[in-house]
mmCIF file of C-alpha atoms in Angstrom:
data_model
loop_
_atom_site.group_PDB
_atom_site.id
_atom_site.type_symbol
_atom_site.label_atom_id
_atom_site.label_comp_id
_atom_site.label_asym_id
_atom_site.label_seq_id
_atom_site.Cartn_x
_atom_site.Cartn_y
_atom_site.Cartn_z
ATOM 1 C CA UNK T 857 161.253 114.636 -71.819
ATOM 2 C CA UNK T 858 157.487 115.137 -71.737
ATOM 3 C CA UNK T 859 155.200 114.859 -68.738
ATOM 4 C CA UNK T 860 153.670 111.735 -70.309
ATOM 5 C CA UNK T 861 157.105 110.074 -70.445
ATOM 6 C CA UNK T 862 157.735 110.905 -66.787
ATOM 7 C CA UNK T 863 154.344 109.449 -65.797
ATOM 8 C CA UNK T 864 155.001 106.297 -67.852
ATOM 9 C CA UNK T 865 158.378 105.832 -66.116
ATOM 10 C CA UNK T 866 156.727 106.242 -62.706
ATOM 11 C CA UNK T 867 153.961 103.782 -63.619
ATOM 12 C CA UNK T 868 156.580 101.248 -64.785
ATOM 13 C CA UNK T 869 158.384 101.571 -61.442
ATOM 14 C CA UNK T 870 155.104 100.999 -59.582
ATOM 15 C CA UNK T 871 154.399 97.860 -61.675
ATOM 16 C CA UNK T 872 157.911 96.572 -60.881
ATOM 17 C CA UNK T 873 157.390 97.115 -57.156
ATOM 18 C CA UNK T 874 153.972 95.417 -57.320
ATOM 19 C CA UNK T 875 155.587 92.402 -59.037
ATOM 20 C CA UNK T 876 158.284 92.269 -56.310
ATOM 21 C CA UNK T 877 155.634 92.368 -53.563
ATOM 22 C CA UNK T 878 153.616 89.617 -55.311
ATOM 23 C CA UNK T 879 156.727 87.419 -55.620
ATOM 24 C CA UNK T 880 157.553 87.978 -51.943
ATOM 25 C CA UNK T 881 153.980 87.075 -50.966
ATOM 26 C CA UNK T 882 154.206 83.838 -52.998
ATOM 27 C CA UNK T 883 157.535 83.018 -51.349
ATOM 28 C CA UNK T 884 156.097 83.550 -47.858
ATOM 29 C CA UNK T 885 152.904 81.608 -48.650
ATOM 30 C CA UNK T 886 154.957 78.619 -49.855
ATOM 31 C CA UNK T 887 157.676 78.621 -47.199
ATOM 32 C CA UNK T 888 156.485 75.228 -45.889
ATOM 33 C CA UNK T 889 155.718 73.688 -49.299
ATOM 34 C CA UNK T 890 158.058 70.749 -50.010
ATOM 35 C CA UNK T 891 160.354 71.484 -52.922
ATOM 36 C CA UNK T 892 159.148 75.072 -53.442
ATOM 37 C CA UNK T 893 161.836 77.384 -54.770
ATOM 38 C CA UNK T 894 161.678 81.084 -54.115
ATOM 39 C CA UNK T 895 161.198 83.483 -57.014
ATOM 40 C CA UNK T 896 162.872 86.877 -57.279
ATOM 41 C CA UNK T 897 161.892 89.779 -59.525
ATOM 42 C CA UNK T 898 164.675 91.802 -61.092
ATOM 43 C CA UNK T 899 164.225 95.229 -62.669
ATOM 44 C CA UNK T 900 165.508 95.689 -66.217
ATOM 45 C CA UNK T 901 165.761 99.095 -67.909
ATOM 46 C CA UNK T 902 163.569 99.609 -70.968
ATOM 47 C CA UNK T 903 164.622 101.934 -73.787
ATOM 48 C CA UNK T 904 162.156 104.574 -74.925
ATOM 49 C CA UNK T 905 160.509 103.663 -78.205
ATOM 50 C CA UNK T 906 162.610 100.522 -78.478
ATOM 51 C CA UNK T 907 165.629 102.479 -79.791
ATOM 52 C CA UNK T 908 169.093 101.238 -78.835
ATOM 53 C CA UNK T 909 170.781 103.626 -76.416
ATOM 54 C CA UNK T 910 167.608 105.647 -75.827
ATOM 55 C CA UNK T 911 166.637 106.458 -72.254
ATOM 56 C CA UNK T 912 163.386 107.147 -70.478
ATOM 57 C CA UNK T 913 161.428 103.946 -71.052
ATOM 58 C CA UNK T 914 161.294 102.998 -67.382
ATOM 59 C CA UNK T 915 161.773 99.492 -66.023
ATOM 60 C CA UNK T 916 160.129 96.118 -66.326
ATOM 61 C CA UNK T 917 160.208 93.131 -64.024
ATOM 62 C CA UNK T 918 161.850 89.837 -64.982
ATOM 63 C CA UNK T 919 161.220 86.683 -62.904
ATOM 64 C CA UNK T 920 164.357 84.895 -61.728
ATOM 65 C CA UNK T 921 163.415 81.433 -60.408
ATOM 66 C CA UNK T 922 165.945 79.691 -58.168
ATOM 67 C CA UNK T 923 165.215 76.113 -59.276
ATOM 68 C CA UNK T 924 168.662 74.697 -58.564
ATOM 69 C CA UNK T 925 169.269 76.589 -55.312
ATOM 70 C CA UNK T 926 169.670 74.622 -52.092
ATOM 71 C CA UNK T 927 166.526 74.562 -49.959
ATOM 72 C CA UNK T 928 166.266 74.005 -46.235
ATOM 73 C CA UNK T 929 166.941 70.472 -45.010
ATOM 74 C CA UNK T 930 164.604 69.225 -42.313
ATOM 75 C CA UNK T 931 164.505 65.984 -40.361
ATOM 76 C CA UNK T 932 161.448 63.766 -40.849
ATOM 77 C CA UNK T 933 160.209 60.542 -39.313
ATOM 78 C CA UNK T 934 159.899 58.734 -42.652
ATOM 79 C CA UNK T 935 162.773 56.465 -43.704
ATOM 80 C CA UNK T 936 161.881 57.026 -47.356
ATOM 81 C CA UNK T 937 162.127 60.835 -47.265
ATOM 82 C CA UNK T 938 165.291 61.815 -49.127
ATOM 83 C CA UNK T 939 167.147 65.126 -49.374
ATOM 84 C CA UNK T 940 169.755 66.524 -51.713
ATOM 85 C CA UNK T 941 172.497 68.600 -50.135
ATOM 86 C CA UNK T 942 173.982 70.632 -52.977
ATOM 87 C CA UNK T 943 173.294 70.372 -56.693
ATOM 88 C CA UNK T 944 171.187 67.695 -58.331
ATOM 89 C CA UNK T 945 167.709 66.374 -59.022
ATOM 90 C CA UNK T 946 165.969 63.068 -58.355
ATOM 91 C CA UNK T 947 164.990 61.227 -61.547
ATOM 92 C CA UNK T 948 161.316 60.205 -61.556
ATOM 93 C CA UNK T 949 158.873 58.576 -63.956
ATOM 94 C CA UNK T 950 155.386 60.048 -64.279
ATOM 95 C CA UNK T 951 152.284 57.820 -64.407
ATOM 96 C CA UNK T 952 152.337 58.472 -68.189
ATOM 97 C CA UNK T 953 155.863 56.981 -68.421
ATOM 98 C CA UNK T 954 157.714 60.293 -68.971
ATOM 99 C CA UNK T 955 161.044 60.885 -67.242
ATOM 100 C CA UNK T 956 161.310 64.095 -65.193
ATOM 101 C CA UNK T 957 163.558 65.564 -62.517
ATOM 102 C CA UNK T 958 162.485 66.861 -59.096
ATOM 103 C CA UNK T 959 164.177 68.271 -55.982
ATOM 104 C CA UNK T 960 161.409 67.174 -53.636
ATOM 105 C CA UNK T 961 162.446 64.062 -51.751
ATOM 106 C CA UNK T 962 159.189 63.134 -50.028
ATOM 107 C CA UNK T 963 158.759 59.569 -51.284
ATOM 108 C CA UNK T 964 156.628 56.785 -49.858
ATOM 109 C CA UNK T 965 155.633 53.326 -51.127
ATOM 110 C CA UNK T 966 152.598 53.430 -53.434
ATOM 111 C CA UNK T 967 149.959 50.683 -53.650
ATOM 112 C CA UNK T 968 152.375 48.485 -55.651
ATOM 113 C CA UNK T 969 155.385 49.053 -53.370
ATOM 114 C CA UNK T 970 157.203 51.577 -55.601
ATOM 115 C CA UNK T 971 158.704 54.705 -54.007
ATOM 116 C CA UNK T 972 156.621 57.601 -55.329
ATOM 117 C CA UNK T 973 155.786 61.237 -54.680
ATOM 118 C CA UNK T 974 152.237 62.249 -53.768
ATOM 119 C CA UNK T 975 151.653 63.068 -57.469
ATOM 120 C CA UNK T 976 152.406 59.430 -58.370
ATOM 121 C CA UNK T 977 155.856 60.081 -59.886
ATOM 122 C CA UNK T 978 158.038 57.053 -59.122
ATOM 123 C CA UNK T 979 161.680 57.398 -58.082
ATOM 124 C CA UNK T 980 164.096 55.936 -60.655
ATOM 125 C CA UNK T 981 167.385 54.150 -59.925
ATOM 126 C CA UNK T 982 169.797 51.701 -61.510
ATOM 127 C CA UNK T 983 169.143 48.109 -60.526
ATOM 128 C CA UNK T 984 172.119 46.178 -59.139
ATOM 129 C CA UNK T 985 172.767 42.451 -59.497
ATOM 130 C CA UNK T 986 173.801 40.130 -56.628
ATOM 131 C CA UNK T 987 177.430 41.269 -57.027
ATOM 132 C CA UNK T 988 176.506 44.989 -56.899
ATOM 133 C CA UNK T 989 176.993 45.584 -60.639
ATOM 134 C CA UNK T 990 174.448 47.669 -62.601
ATOM 135 C CA UNK T 991 171.898 45.546 -64.448
ATOM 136 C CA UNK T 992 171.251 45.957 -68.170
ATOM 137 C CA UNK T 993 168.971 48.740 -69.316
ATOM 138 C CA UNK T 994 168.323 52.168 -67.941
ATOM 139 C CA UNK T 995 166.950 53.322 -64.622
ATOM 140 C CA UNK T 996 163.873 51.553 -63.288
ATOM 141 C CA UNK T 997 161.292 52.507 -60.642
ATOM 142 C CA UNK T 998 162.477 51.684 -57.114
ATOM 143 C CA UNK T 999 160.337 48.965 -55.533
ATOM 144 C CA UNK T 1000 160.682 48.481 -51.787
ATOM 145 C CA UNK T 1001 158.429 45.617 -50.752
ATOM 146 C CA UNK T 1002 159.232 43.841 -47.504
ATOM 147 C CA UNK T 1003 158.205 40.190 -47.342
ATOM 148 C CA UNK T 1004 159.367 39.443 -50.877
ATOM 149 C CA UNK T 1005 162.177 37.122 -51.904
ATOM 150 C CA UNK T 1006 165.406 38.405 -53.456
ATOM 151 C CA UNK T 1007 168.856 37.031 -54.152
ATOM 152 C CA UNK T 1008 171.450 37.602 -51.444
ATOM 153 C CA UNK T 1009 175.132 38.319 -52.208
ATOM 154 C CA UNK T 1010 175.917 34.598 -52.184
ATOM 155 C CA UNK T 1011 173.190 33.971 -54.789
ATOM 156 C CA UNK T 1012 170.781 32.221 -52.430
ATOM 157 C CA UNK T 1013 167.226 33.534 -52.100
ATOM 158 C CA UNK T 1014 166.233 35.250 -48.893
ATOM 159 C CA UNK T 1015 163.237 37.039 -47.419
ATOM 160 C CA UNK T 1016 163.516 40.838 -47.547
ATOM 161 C CA UNK T 1017 162.516 42.407 -44.218
ATOM 162 C CA UNK T 1018 163.420 46.038 -44.900
ATOM 163 C CA UNK T 1019 165.601 48.505 -46.742
ATOM 164 C CA UNK T 1020 168.342 51.008 -45.992
ATOM 165 C CA UNK T 1021 169.077 54.039 -48.189
ATOM 166 C CA UNK T 1022 172.649 55.304 -47.737
ATOM 167 C CA UNK T 1023 173.771 58.898 -48.243
ATOM 168 C CA UNK T 1024 175.585 57.901 -51.462
ATOM 169 C CA UNK T 1025 172.298 56.721 -53.032
ATOM 170 C CA UNK T 1026 172.831 52.984 -52.530
ATOM 171 C CA UNK T 1027 169.666 51.118 -51.551
ATOM 172 C CA UNK T 1028 170.332 47.933 -49.555
ATOM 173 C CA UNK T 1029 167.805 45.135 -49.051
ATOM 174 C CA UNK T 1030 167.870 43.793 -45.482
ATOM 175 C CA UNK T 1031 167.262 40.059 -45.121
ATOM 176 C CA UNK T 1032 165.656 38.046 -42.297
ATOM 177 C CA UNK T 1033 168.975 36.248 -41.621
ATOM 178 C CA UNK T 1034 170.798 39.568 -41.016
ATOM 179 C CA UNK T 1035 172.428 39.780 -44.449
ATOM 180 C CA UNK T 1036 172.147 42.839 -46.669
ATOM 181 C CA UNK T 1037 172.701 43.450 -50.375
ATOM 182 C CA UNK T 1038 172.797 46.552 -52.559
ATOM 183 C CA UNK T 1039 169.802 46.336 -54.923
ATOM 184 C CA UNK T 1040 169.595 49.885 -56.385
ATOM 185 C CA UNK T 1041 171.705 52.980 -56.836
ATOM 186 C CA UNK T 1042 169.939 56.354 -57.098
ATOM 187 C CA UNK T 1043 171.895 58.588 -59.500
ATOM 188 C CA UNK T 1044 171.180 62.297 -59.194
ATOM 189 C CA UNK T 1045 170.849 64.305 -62.382
#
């Protein structure tokens, strides 16, 4: 093994360590960012000259994102902030109409009353009829607008005064007369 090979191996190790430090710095800088997932750098041996079974090529860093890993759950004061404990993603629709999946659960009503992230991506759910059965079609954006009229379980219209989102993903409309009815079900992907 030549001196050049030894220096190249040492330089590769230094680059790997620099990549690990940079990933750690990003992780620390984003510790309070909603939905941020830590990144790890893993060292992988490199063969010298690209030959199978050869040694002495050093190491290279490979990023290992932890997209589906559980993040920290924190209490908030917003009734529309949602969290996933375990596996899964919230289905959302972008302003361009594309369907995507996110782990961030910080939703709030937009100007039209739809639950949306700060980026404008609207939460998607299955609509439910007055008997709690899924409506025809696929998932639709969740609209939570108090003061609107909706059908109650008995089929009579009532004024919606609020909403309740259960841990199983069922969204109930709360009516002025004290009744409630399931109007959406949020299915995690």
